[in-house]
JSON list of C-alpha atoms in Angstrom, two decimals:
[
{"chain": "Y", "resi": 1417, "resn": "MET", "atom": "CA", "xyz": [-19.76, 0.05, 22.79]},
{"chain": "Y", "resi": 1418, "resn": "LEU", "atom": "CA", "xyz": [-21.62, -1.41, 19.82]},
{"chain": "Y", "resi": 1419, "resn": "ARG", "atom": "CA", "xyz": [-24.60, -3.49, 20.99]},
{"chain": "Y", "resi": 1420, "resn": "ILE", "atom": "CA", "xyz": [-26.93, -5.46, 18.72]},
{"chain": "Y", "resi": 1421, "resn": "HIS", "atom": "CA", "xyz": [-30.11, -6.90, 20.24]},
{"chain": "Y", "resi": 1422, "resn": "PHE", "atom": "CA", "xyz": [-31.44, -10.24, 18.97]},
{"chain": "Y", "resi": 1423, "resn": "THR", "atom": "CA", "xyz": [-35.01, -11.52, 19.15]},
{"chain": "Y", "resi": 1424, "resn": "ALA", "atom": "CA", "xyz": [-35.85, -15.22, 18.73]},
{"chain": "Y", "resi": 1425, "resn": "GLU", "atom": "CA", "xyz": [-36.78, -14.44, 15.13]},
{"chain": "Y", "resi": 1426, "resn": "ASP", "atom": "CA", "xyz": [-33.42, -12.76, 14.56]},
{"chain": "Y", "resi": 1427, "resn": "LEU", "atom": "CA", "xyz": [-31.58, -15.81, 15.87]},
{"chain": "Y", "resi": 1428, "resn": "GLY", "atom": "CA", "xyz": [-33.43, -17.99, 13.39]},
{"chain": "Y", "resi": 1429, "resn": "ARG", "atom": "CA", "xyz": [-32.18, -15.86, 10.50]},
{"chain": "Y", "resi": 1430, "resn": "THR", "atom": "CA", "xyz": [-28.58, -15.61, 11.68]},
{"chain": "Y", "resi": 1431, "resn": "ARG", "atom": "CA", "xyz": [-26.05, -17.49, 9.59]},
{"chain": "Y", "resi": 1432, "resn": "MET", "atom": "CA", "xyz": [-22.33, -17.82, 8.97]},
{"chain": "Y", "resi": 1433, "resn": "ALA", "atom": "CA", "xyz": [-20.90, -16.76, 5.62]},
{"chain": "Y", "resi": 1434, "resn": "GLY", "atom": "CA", "xyz": [-19.15, -19.36, 3.50]},
{"chain": "Y", "resi": 1435, "resn": "GLY", "atom": "CA", "xyz": [-15.77, -17.65, 3.75]},
{"chain": "Y", "resi": 1436, "resn": "PRO", "atom": "CA", "xyz": [-13.90, -14.47, 4.68]},
{"chain": "Y", "resi": 1437, "resn": "LEU", "atom": "CA", "xyz": [-14.95, -11.18, 3.12]},
{"chain": "Y", "resi": 1438, "resn": "PRO", "atom": "CA", "xyz": [-12.11, -9.27, 1.46]},
{"chain": "Y", "resi": 1439, "resn": "MET", "atom": "CA", "xyz": [-12.99, -5.82, 2.76]},
{"chain": "Y", "resi": 1440, "resn": "TRP", "atom": "CA", "xyz": [-13.38, -6.98, 6.37]},
{"chain": "Y", "resi": 1441, "resn": "GLU", "atom": "CA", "xyz": [-9.93, -8.59, 6.12]},
{"chain": "Y", "resi": 1442, "resn": "THR", "atom": "CA", "xyz": [-8.59, -5.43, 4.53]},
{"chain": "Y", "resi": 1443, "resn": "VAL", "atom": "CA", "xyz": [-10.02, -3.00, 7.06]},
{"chain": "Y", "resi": 1444, "resn": "LEU", "atom": "CA", "xyz": [-9.35, -5.01, 10.21]},
{"chain": "Y", "resi": 1445, "resn": "SER", "atom": "CA", "xyz": [-5.80, -5.85, 9.12]},
{"chain": "Y", "resi": 1446, "resn": "LEU", "atom": "CA", "xyz": [-5.26, -2.10, 8.79]},
{"chain": "Y", "resi": 1447, "resn": "HIS", "atom": "CA", "xyz": [-5.95, -1.79, 12.52]},
{"chain": "Y", "resi": 1448, "resn": "ARG", "atom": "CA", "xyz": [-3.20, -4.33, 13.15]},
{"chain": "Y", "resi": 1449, "resn": "LEU", "atom": "CA", "xyz": [-0.75, -2.78, 10.70]},
{"chain": "Y", "resi": 1450, "resn": "GLN", "atom": "CA", "xyz": [-1.01, 0.64, 12.33]},
{"chain": "Y", "resi": 1451, "resn": "ARG", "atom": "CA", "xyz": [-1.10, -0.52, 15.94]},
{"chain": "Y", "resi": 1452, "resn": "GLY", "atom": "CA", "xyz": [1.99, -2.70, 15.68]},
{"chain": "Y", "resi": 1453, "resn": "ASP", "atom": "CA", "xyz": [0.76, -5.25, 18.25]},
{"chain": "Y", "resi": 1454, "resn": "GLY", "atom": "CA", "xyz": [0.25, -9.01, 18.07]},
{"chain": "Y", "resi": 1455, "resn": "GLY", "atom": "CA", "xyz": [2.32, -12.17, 18.23]},
{"chain": "Y", "resi": 1456, "resn": "PRO", "atom": "CA", "xyz": [5.22, -13.44, 16.10]},
{"chain": "Y", "resi": 1457, "resn": "LEU", "atom": "CA", "xyz": [3.12, -14.25, 13.02]},
{"chain": "Y", "resi": 1458, "resn": "LEU", "atom": "CA", "xyz": [1.65, -10.76, 12.92]},
{"chain": "Y", "resi": 1459, "resn": "LYS", "atom": "CA", "xyz": [5.04, -9.19, 13.43]},
{"chain": "Y", "resi": 1460, "resn": "GLN", "atom": "CA", "xyz": [6.43, -11.27, 10.57]},
{"chain": "Y", "resi": 1461, "resn": "TRP", "atom": "CA", "xyz": [3.50, -10.24, 8.36]},
{"chain": "Y", "resi": 1462, "resn": "ARG", "atom": "CA", "xyz": [4.07, -6.58, 9.22]},
{"chain": "Y", "resi": 1463, "resn": "ARG", "atom": "CA", "xyz": [7.79, -6.80, 8.45]},
{"chain": "Y", "resi": 1464, "resn": "SER", "atom": "CA", "xyz": [6.99, -8.37, 5.08]},
{"chain": "Y", "resi": 1465, "resn": "VAL", "atom": "CA", "xyz": [4.20, -5.96, 4.16]},
{"chain": "Y", "resi": 1466, "resn": "CYS", "atom": "CA", "xyz": [5.39, -2.53, 5.26]},
{"chain": "Y", "resi": 1467, "resn": "PRO", "atom": "CA", "xyz": [8.42, -2.12, 2.96]},
{"chain": "Y", "resi": 1468, "resn": "GLY", "atom": "CA", "xyz": [6.35, -2.96, -0.13]},
{"chain": "Y", "resi": 1469, "resn": "LEU", "atom": "CA", "xyz": [3.32, -0.77, 0.51]},
{"chain": "Y", "resi": 1470, "resn": "PRO", "atom": "CA", "xyz": [3.02, 1.90, -2.20]},
{"chain": "Y", "resi": 1471, "resn": "ARG", "atom": "CA", "xyz": [2.10, 5.46, -1.25]},
{"chain": "Y", "resi": 1472, "resn": "ALA", "atom": "CA", "xyz": [-1.29, 5.01, -2.92]},
{"chain": "Y", "resi": 1473, "resn": "TRP", "atom": "CA", "xyz": [-2.61, 3.16, 0.15]},
{"chain": "Y", "resi": 1474, "resn": "LYS", "atom": "CA", "xyz": [-2.24, 6.17, 2.47]},
{"chain": "Y", "resi": 1475, "resn": "PRO", "atom": "CA", "xyz": [-5.77, 7.61, 2.07]},
{"chain": "Y", "resi": 1476, "resn": "LEU", "atom": "CA", "xyz": [-7.08, 4.48, 3.83]},
{"chain": "Y", "resi": 1477, "resn": "ALA", "atom": "CA", "xyz": [-5.27, 5.56, 7.00]},
{"chain": "Y", "resi": 1478, "resn": "ALA", "atom": "CA", "xyz": [-7.50, 8.64, 7.11]},
{"chain": "Y", "resi": 1479, "resn": "LEU", "atom": "CA", "xyz": [-10.58, 6.41, 7.13]},
{"chain": "Y", "resi": 1480, "resn": "VAL", "atom": "CA", "xyz": [-9.37, 3.52, 9.28]},
{"chain": "Y", "resi": 1481, "resn": "PRO", "atom": "CA", "xyz": [-7.57, 4.46, 12.52]},
{"chain": "Y", "resi": 1482, "resn": "PRO", "atom": "CA", "xyz": [-5.42, 2.04, 14.53]},
{"chain": "Y", "resi": 1483, "resn": "GLN", "atom": "CA", "xyz": [-8.51, 1.21, 16.60]},
{"chain": "Y", "resi": 1484, "resn": "GLY", "atom": "CA", "xyz": [-12.14, 2.23, 16.78]},
{"chain": "Y", "resi": 1485, "resn": "TYR", "atom": "CA", "xyz": [-14.71, 3.55, 14.34]},
{"chain": "Y", "resi": 1486, "resn": "PHE", "atom": "CA", "xyz": [-14.34, 3.30, 10.58]},
{"chain": "Y", "resi": 1487, "resn": "PRO", "atom": "CA", "xyz": [-17.02, 4.07, 7.96]},
{"chain": "Y", "resi": 1488, "resn": "ASP", "atom": "CA", "xyz": [-19.57, 1.30, 7.43]},
{"chain": "Y", "resi": 1489, "resn": "PHE", "atom": "CA", "xyz": [-19.56, 1.66, 3.64]},
{"chain": "Y", "resi": 1490, "resn": "LEU", "atom": "CA", "xyz": [-16.04, 0.18, 3.54]},
{"chain": "Y", "resi": 1491, "resn": "THR", "atom": "CA", "xyz": [-17.30, -3.31, 4.42]},
{"chain": "Y", "resi": 1492, "resn": "PRO", "atom": "CA", "xyz": [-19.94, -4.38, 1.87]},
{"chain": "Y", "resi": 1493, "resn": "PRO", "atom": "CA", "xyz": [-21.08, -8.04, 1.86]},
{"chain": "Y", "resi": 1494, "resn": "GLN", "atom": "CA", "xyz": [-19.65, -8.95, -1.55]},
{"chain": "Y", "resi": 1495, "resn": "ALA", "atom": "CA", "xyz": [-17.25, -11.92, -1.42]},
{"chain": "Y", "resi": 1496, "resn": "ALA", "atom": "CA", "xyz": [-15.11, -10.87, -4.40]},
{"chain": "Y", "resi": 1497, "resn": "LEU", "atom": "CA", "xyz": [-12.83, -7.84, -4.15]},
{"chain": "Y", "resi": 1498, "resn": "ASP", "atom": "CA", "xyz": [-13.78, -6.35, -7.52]},
{"chain": "Y", "resi": 1499, "resn": "GLU", "atom": "CA", "xyz": [-17.50, -6.56, -6.66]},
{"chain": "Y", "resi": 1500, "resn": "ALA", "atom": "CA", "xyz": [-16.92, -5.14, -3.18]},
{"chain": "Y", "resi": 1501, "resn": "LEU", "atom": "CA", "xyz": [-14.85, -2.27, -4.58]},
{"chain": "Y", "resi": 1502, "resn": "ASP", "atom": "CA", "xyz": [-17.51, -1.52, -7.18]},
{"chain": "Y", "resi": 1503, "resn": "ARG", "atom": "CA", "xyz": [-20.12, -1.35, -4.39]},
{"chain": "Y", "resi": 1504, "resn": "ILE", "atom": "CA", "xyz": [-17.87, 0.97, -2.35]},
{"chain": "Y", "resi": 1505, "resn": "LEU", "atom": "CA", "xyz": [-17.23, 3.34, -5.25]},
{"chain": "Y", "resi": 1506, "resn": "HIS", "atom": "CA", "xyz": [-20.97, 3.51, -6.02]},
{"chain": "Y", "resi": 1507, "resn": "THR", "atom": "CA", "xyz": [-22.07, 4.13, -2.45]},
{"chain": "Y", "resi": 1508, "resn": "PRO", "atom": "CA", "xyz": [-25.04, 6.54, -2.46]},
{"chain": "Y", "resi": 1509, "resn": "ARG", "atom": "CA", "xyz": [-24.08, 10.09, -1.58]},
{"chain": "Y", "resi": 1510, "resn": "ALA", "atom": "CA", "xyz": [-26.45, 10.14, 1.41]},
{"chain": "Y", "resi": 1511, "resn": "GLU", "atom": "CA", "xyz": [-24.75, 7.06, 2.87]},
{"chain": "Y", "resi": 1512, "resn": "LEU", "atom": "CA", "xyz": [-21.29, 8.53, 2.30]},
{"chain": "Y", "resi": 1513, "resn": "GLY", "atom": "CA", "xyz": [-22.34, 11.77, 3.96]},
{"chain": "Y", "resi": 1514, "resn": "ARG", "atom": "CA", "xyz": [-23.72, 9.89, 6.97]},
{"chain": "Y", "resi": 1515, "resn": "ASP", "atom": "CA", "xyz": [-20.53, 7.86, 7.43]},
{"chain": "Y", "resi": 1516, "resn": "MET", "atom": "CA", "xyz": [-18.25, 10.85, 6.94]},
{"chain": "Y", "resi": 1517, "resn": "GLY", "atom": "CA", "xyz": [-20.34, 12.76, 9.47]},
{"chain": "Y", "resi": 1518, "resn": "ALA", "atom": "CA", "xyz": [-19.79, 10.00, 12.02]},
{"chain": "Y", "resi": 1519, "resn": "LEU", "atom": "CA", "xyz": [-16.08, 10.02, 11.26]},
{"chain": "Y", "resi": 1520, "resn": "ALA", "atom": "CA", "xyz": [-15.97, 13.80, 11.74]},
{"chain": "Y", "resi": 1521, "resn": "GLN", "atom": "CA", "xyz": [-17.21, 13.34, 15.31]},
{"chain": "Y", "resi": 1522, "resn": "GLU", "atom": "CA", "xyz": [-14.00, 11.43, 16.03]},
{"chain": "Y", "resi": 1523, "resn": "ARG", "atom": "CA", "xyz": [-11.47, 13.73, 14.36]},
{"chain": "Y", "resi": 1524, "resn": "ALA", "atom": "CA", "xyz": [-11.35, 16.81, 12.17]},
{"chain": "Y", "resi": 1525, "resn": "PRO", "atom": "CA", "xyz": [-11.97, 15.85, 8.53]},
{"chain": "Y", "resi": 1526, "resn": "SER", "atom": "CA", "xyz": [-9.31, 16.54, 5.92]},
{"chain": "Y", "resi": 1527, "resn": "PRO", "atom": "CA", "xyz": [-10.23, 18.19, 2.60]},
{"chain": "Y", "resi": 1528, "resn": "TRP", "atom": "CA", "xyz": [-10.07, 14.72, 1.00]},
{"chain": "Y", "resi": 1529, "resn": "ILE", "atom": "CA", "xyz": [-12.54, 13.31, 3.55]},
{"chain": "Y", "resi": 1530, "resn": "ARG", "atom": "CA", "xyz": [-14.92, 16.20, 2.86]},
{"chain": "Y", "resi": 1531, "resn": "ASP", "atom": "CA", "xyz": [-14.62, 15.58, -0.88]},
{"chain": "Y", "resi": 1532, "resn": "LEU", "atom": "CA", "xyz": [-15.31, 11.88, -0.34]},
{"chain": "Y", "resi": 1533, "resn": "GLY", "atom": "CA", "xyz": [-18.43, 12.70, 1.66]},
{"chain": "Y", "resi": 1534, "resn": "GLU", "atom": "CA", "xyz": [-19.63, 14.72, -1.33]},
{"chain": "Y", "resi": 1535, "resn": "SER", "atom": "CA", "xyz": [-18.94, 11.83, -3.77]},
{"chain": "Y", "resi": 1536, "resn": "ARG", "atom": "CA", "xyz": [-16.38, 13.84, -5.73]},
{"chain": "Y", "resi": 1537, "resn": "ILE", "atom": "CA", "xyz": [-14.83, 11.70, -8.47]},
{"chain": "Y", "resi": 1538, "resn": "PRO", "atom": "CA", "xyz": [-11.14, 12.42, -7.68]},
{"chain": "Y", "resi": 1539, "resn": "ALA", "atom": "CA", "xyz": [-11.69, 11.45, -4.03]},
{"chain": "Y", "resi": 1540, "resn": "LEU", "atom": "CA", "xyz": [-13.47, 8.23, -5.01]},
{"chain": "Y", "resi": 1541, "resn": "ALA", "atom": "CA", "xyz": [-10.70, 7.43, -7.49]},
{"chain": "Y", "resi": 1542, "resn": "ALA", "atom": "CA", "xyz": [-8.08, 7.88, -4.76]},
{"chain": "Y", "resi": 1543, "resn": "LEU", "atom": "CA", "xyz": [-10.05, 5.56, -2.48]},
{"chain": "Y", "resi": 1544, "resn": "GLY", "atom": "CA", "xyz": [-10.26, 2.91, -5.17]},
{"chain": "Y", "resi": 1545, "resn": "ALA", "atom": "CA", "xyz": [-6.51, 3.13, -5.78]},
{"chain": "Y", "resi": 1546, "resn": "ALA", "atom": "CA", "xyz": [-5.83, 2.94, -2.03]},
{"chain": "Y", "resi": 1547, "resn": "VAL", "atom": "CA", "xyz": [-7.94, -0.19, -1.52]},
{"chain": "Y", "resi": 1548, "resn": "THR", "atom": "CA", "xyz": [-6.39, -1.88, -4.56]},
{"chain": "Y", "resi": 1549, "resn": "ALA", "atom": "CA", "xyz": [-2.82, -1.01, -3.55]},
{"chain": "Y", "resi": 1550, "resn": "TYR", "atom": "CA", "xyz": [-3.25, -2.15, 0.04]},
{"chain": "Y", "resi": 1551, "resn": "HIS", "atom": "CA", "xyz": [-5.07, -5.37, -0.82]},
{"chain": "Y", "resi": 1552, "resn": "ARG", "atom": "CA", "xyz": [-2.52, -6.31, -3.50]},
{"chain": "Y", "resi": 1553, "resn": "THR", "atom": "CA", "xyz": [0.36, -5.98, -1.04]},
{"chain": "Y", "resi": 1554, "resn": "ALA", "atom": "CA", "xyz": [-1.05, -6.86, 2.38]},
{"chain": "Y", "resi": 1555, "resn": "ILE", "atom": "CA", "xyz": [-3.90, -9.31, 1.72]},
{"chain": "Y", "resi": 1556, "resn": "ALA", "atom": "CA", "xyz": [-3.66, -11.06, -1.67]},
{"chain": "Y", "resi": 1557, "resn": "PRO", "atom": "CA", "xyz": [-0.28, -12.78, -1.05]},
{"chain": "Y", "resi": 1558, "resn": "TYR", "atom": "CA", "xyz": [-1.65, -14.24, 2.20]},
{"chain": "Y", "resi": 1559, "resn": "TRP", "atom": "CA", "xyz": [-5.12, -15.18, 0.98]},
{"chain": "Y", "resi": 1560, "resn": "ASP", "atom": "CA", "xyz": [-4.55, -18.96, 1.13]},
{"chain": "Y", "resi": 1561, "resn": "ALA", "atom": "CA", "xyz": [-3.53, -18.68, 4.78]},
{"chain": "Y", "resi": 1562, "resn": "ILE", "atom": "CA", "xyz": [-6.50, -16.41, 5.49]},
{"chain": "Y", "resi": 1563, "resn": "LEU", "atom": "CA", "xyz": [-8.83, -18.98, 3.91]},
{"chain": "Y", "resi": 1564, "resn": "ALA", "atom": "CA", "xyz": [-7.36, -21.77, 6.04]},
{"chain": "Y", "resi": 1565, "resn": "GLN", "atom": "CA", "xyz": [-7.75, -19.81, 9.27]},
{"chain": "Y", "resi": 1566, "resn": "ALA", "atom": "CA", "xyz": [-11.26, -18.73, 8.33]},
{"chain": "Y", "resi": 1567, "resn": "ARG", "atom": "CA", "xyz": [-12.24, -22.35, 7.62]},
{"chain": "Y", "resi": 1568, "resn": "HIS", "atom": "CA", "xyz": [-11.05, -23.24, 11.11]},
{"chain": "Y", "resi": 1569, "resn": "SER", "atom": "CA", "xyz": [-13.13, -20.41, 12.57]},
{"chain": "Y", "resi": 1570, "resn": "ARG", "atom": "CA", "xyz": [-16.19, -21.51, 10.59]},
{"chain": "Y", "resi": 1571, "resn": "THR", "atom": "CA", "xyz": [-15.79, -25.16, 11.64]},
{"chain": "Y", "resi": 1572, "resn": "ARG", "atom": "CA", "xyz": [-15.56, -24.17, 15.28]},
{"chain": "Y", "resi": 1573, "resn": "ALA", "atom": "CA", "xyz": [-18.68, -22.02, 14.98]},
{"chain": "Y", "resi": 1574, "resn": "ALA", "atom": "CA", "xyz": [-20.55, -24.82, 13.17]},
{"chain": "Y", "resi": 1575, "resn": "GLU", "atom": "CA", "xyz": [-19.69, -27.33, 15.89]},
{"chain": "Y", "resi": 1576, "resn": "ALA", "atom": "CA", "xyz": [-20.89, -24.87, 18.53]},
{"chain": "Y", "resi": 1577, "resn": "ALA", "atom": "CA", "xyz": [-24.13, -24.32, 16.59]},
{"chain": "Y", "resi": 1578, "resn": "LEU", "atom": "CA", "xyz": [-24.76, -28.08, 16.36]},
{"chain": "Y", "resi": 1579, "resn": "GLY", "atom": "CA", "xyz": [-24.29, -28.46, 20.09]},
{"chain": "Y", "resi": 1580, "resn": "GLU", "atom": "CA", "xyz": [-25.96, -25.31, 21.40]},
{"chain": "Y", "resi": 1581, "resn": "GLY", "atom": "CA", "xyz": [-27.80, -23.68, 18.49]},
{"chain": "Y", "resi": 1582, "resn": "THR", "atom": "CA", "xyz": [-27.26, -20.17, 17.20]},
{"chain": "Y", "resi": 1583, "resn": "THR", "atom": "CA", "xyz": [-26.46, -18.78, 20.64]},
{"chain": "Y", "resi": 1584, "resn": "GLY", "atom": "CA", "xyz": [-23.66, -21.34, 20.89]},
{"chain": "Y", "resi": 1585, "resn": "MET", "atom": "CA", "xyz": [-22.27, -20.14, 17.58]},
{"chain": "Y", "resi": 1586, "resn": "LEU", "atom": "CA", "xyz": [-22.35, -16.52, 18.73]},
{"chain": "Y", "resi": 1587, "resn": "THR", "atom": "CA", "xyz": [-20.73, -17.41, 22.04]},
{"chain": "Y", "resi": 1588, "resn": "SER", "atom": "CA", "xyz": [-17.92, -19.23, 20.20]},
{"chain": "Y", "resi": 1589, "resn": "LEU", "atom": "CA", "xyz": [-16.93, -16.19, 18.16]},
{"chain": "Y", "resi": 1590, "resn": "PRO", "atom": "CA", "xyz": [-13.64, -14.62, 19.28]},
{"chain": "Y", "resi": 1591, "resn": "LEU", "atom": "CA", "xyz": [-13.13, -11.85, 21.79]},
{"chain": "Y", "resi": 1592, "resn": "PRO", "atom": "CA", "xyz": [-13.13, -8.89, 22.22]},
{"chain": "Y", "resi": 1593, "resn": "ALA", "atom": "CA", "xyz": [-16.69, -9.01, 20.89]},
{"chain": "Y", "resi": 1594, "resn": "HIS", "atom": "CA", "xyz": [-18.96, -11.29, 22.89]},
{"chain": "Y", "resi": 1595, "resn": "TRP", "atom": "CA", "xyz": [-22.50, -12.60, 23.27]},
{"chain": "Y", "resi": 1596, "resn": "ARG", "atom": "CA", "xyz": [-24.33, -11.85, 26.50]},
{"chain": "Y", "resi": 1597, "resn": "GLY", "atom": "CA", "xyz": [-27.96, -11.68, 27.56]},
{"chain": "Y", "resi": 1598, "resn": "GLY", "atom": "CA", "xyz": [-29.48, -11.67, 24.09]},
{"chain": "Y", "resi": 1599, "resn": "SER", "atom": "CA", "xyz": [-27.07, -9.02, 22.76]},
{"chain": "Y", "resi": 1600, "resn": "TRP", "atom": "CA", "xyz": [-23.90, -9.04, 20.71]},
{"chain": "Y", "resi": 1601, "resn": "ARG", "atom": "CA", "xyz": [-21.49, -6.51, 22.20]},
{"chain": "Y", "resi": 1602, "resn": "SER", "atom": "CA", "xyz": [-18.26, -5.17, 20.80]},
{"chain": "Y", "resi": 1603, "resn": "PRO", "atom": "CA", "xyz": [-16.06, -2.70, 22.71]},
{"chain": "Y", "resi": 1604, "resn": "THR", "atom": "CA", "xyz": [-14.67, 0.23, 20.77]},
{"chain": "Y", "resi": 1605, "resn": "ARG", "atom": "CA", "xyz": [-12.95, 3.54, 21.43]},
{"chain": "Y", "resi": 1606, "resn": "TRP", "atom": "CA", "xyz": [-15.75, 5.25, 19.58]},
{"chain": "Y", "resi": 1607, "resn": "SER", "atom": "CA", "xyz": [-17.04, 7.78, 22.09]},
{"chain": "Y", "resi": 1608, "resn": "ARG", "atom": "CA", "xyz": [-20.73, 7.05, 21.53]},
{"chain": "Y", "resi": 1609, "resn": "THR", "atom": "CA", "xyz": [-22.90, 4.00, 22.20]},
{"chain": "Y", "resi": 1610, "resn": "SER", "atom": "CA", "xyz": [-24.66, 2.51, 19.21]},
{"chain": "Y", "resi": 1611, "resn": "THR", "atom": "CA", "xyz": [-27.60, 0.19, 19.85]},
{"chain": "Y", "resi": 1612, "resn": "SER", "atom": "CA", "xyz": [-29.50, -1.56, 17.09]},
{"chain": "Y", "resi": 1613, "resn": "ARG", "atom": "CA", "xyz": [-31.64, -4.59, 16.40]},
{"chain": "Y", "resi": 1614, "resn": "ALA", "atom": "CA", "xyz": [-30.35, -7.53, 14.40]},
{"chain": "Y", "resi": 1615, "resn": "ALA", "atom": "CA", "xyz": [-31.94, -8.35, 11.04]},
{"chain": "Y", "resi": 1616, "resn": "ASP", "atom": "CA", "xyz": [-30.77, -11.15, 8.74]},
{"chain": "Y", "resi": 1617, "resn": "CYS", "atom": "CA", "xyz": [-27.30, -11.16, 10.29]},
{"chain": "Y", "resi": 1618, "resn": "CYS", "atom": "CA", "xyz": [-24.56, -12.94, 8.36]},
{"chain": "Y", "resi": 1619, "resn": "TRP", "atom": "CA", "xyz": [-21.31, -13.37, 10.28]},
{"chain": "Y", "resi": 1620, "resn": "SER", "atom": "CA", "xyz": [-18.08, -13.65, 8.34]},
{"chain": "Y", "resi": 1621, "resn": "PRO", "atom": "CA", "xyz": [-15.38, -16.07, 9.54]},
{"chain": "Y", "resi": 1622, "resn": "LEU", "atom": "CA", "xyz": [-12.22, -14.00, 9.95]},
{"chain": "Y", "resi": 1623, "resn": "SER", "atom": "CA", "xyz": [-8.57, -14.87, 9.94]},
{"chain": "Y", "resi": 1624, "resn": "SER", "atom": "CA", "xyz": [-7.09, -15.02, 13.44]},
{"chain": "Y", "resi": 1625, "resn": "ALA", "atom": "CA", "xyz": [-5.30, -11.70, 12.96]},
{"chain": "Y", "resi": 1626, "resn": "CYS", "atom": "CA", "xyz": [-8.49, -9.87, 12.11]},
{"chain": "Y", "resi": 1627, "resn": "ALA", "atom": "CA", "xyz": [-10.63, -11.69, 14.66]},
{"chain": "Y", "resi": 1628, "resn": "GLN", "atom": "CA", "xyz": [-8.45, -10.25, 17.41]},
{"chain": "Y", "resi": 1629, "resn": "ALA", "atom": "CA", "xyz": [-8.34, -6.75, 15.98]}
]
């Protein structure tokens, strides 16, 4: 269970991003792709995407399982894919090592994962190619639809914020994550409990597929 505690000051700094973030859409859609669940629209998306995915995307599957923990460095706040990918590929070695260490607690690391944790150039190059290949096939062709769904999510959150303040906005955000008793809680199959304090939180409106991931 991921739990983030909010103080009154934290709530005052909480805001909603202007649109979806490409790496959140990328990573959370990977959950859906691998799990194979969801309604008719997701099934149609999966049928369209899977035959065209090049082999270059496969390293992402080692970082992002069907459900549960994935490394934090994969979801930087940049709103453009090229800027987000540049941030990912220039992640400080200490941060990479920390995230790979957390991943290793879930499953035995492959040689490529170990190389990535050590910032080795071939491993980083493979990651860049994987993100680019997956996004080009699974996300970019559907970006207009993602934007439309995210606008709907943002409008709903804004209406809730106008009526009930920031707590209303947080309560309106989709399950399985939820707001309760001054904390934002998100269930996960990660075996440990992570508890932290909010600071300058910026929530990204997600497409409906990712919001339910």
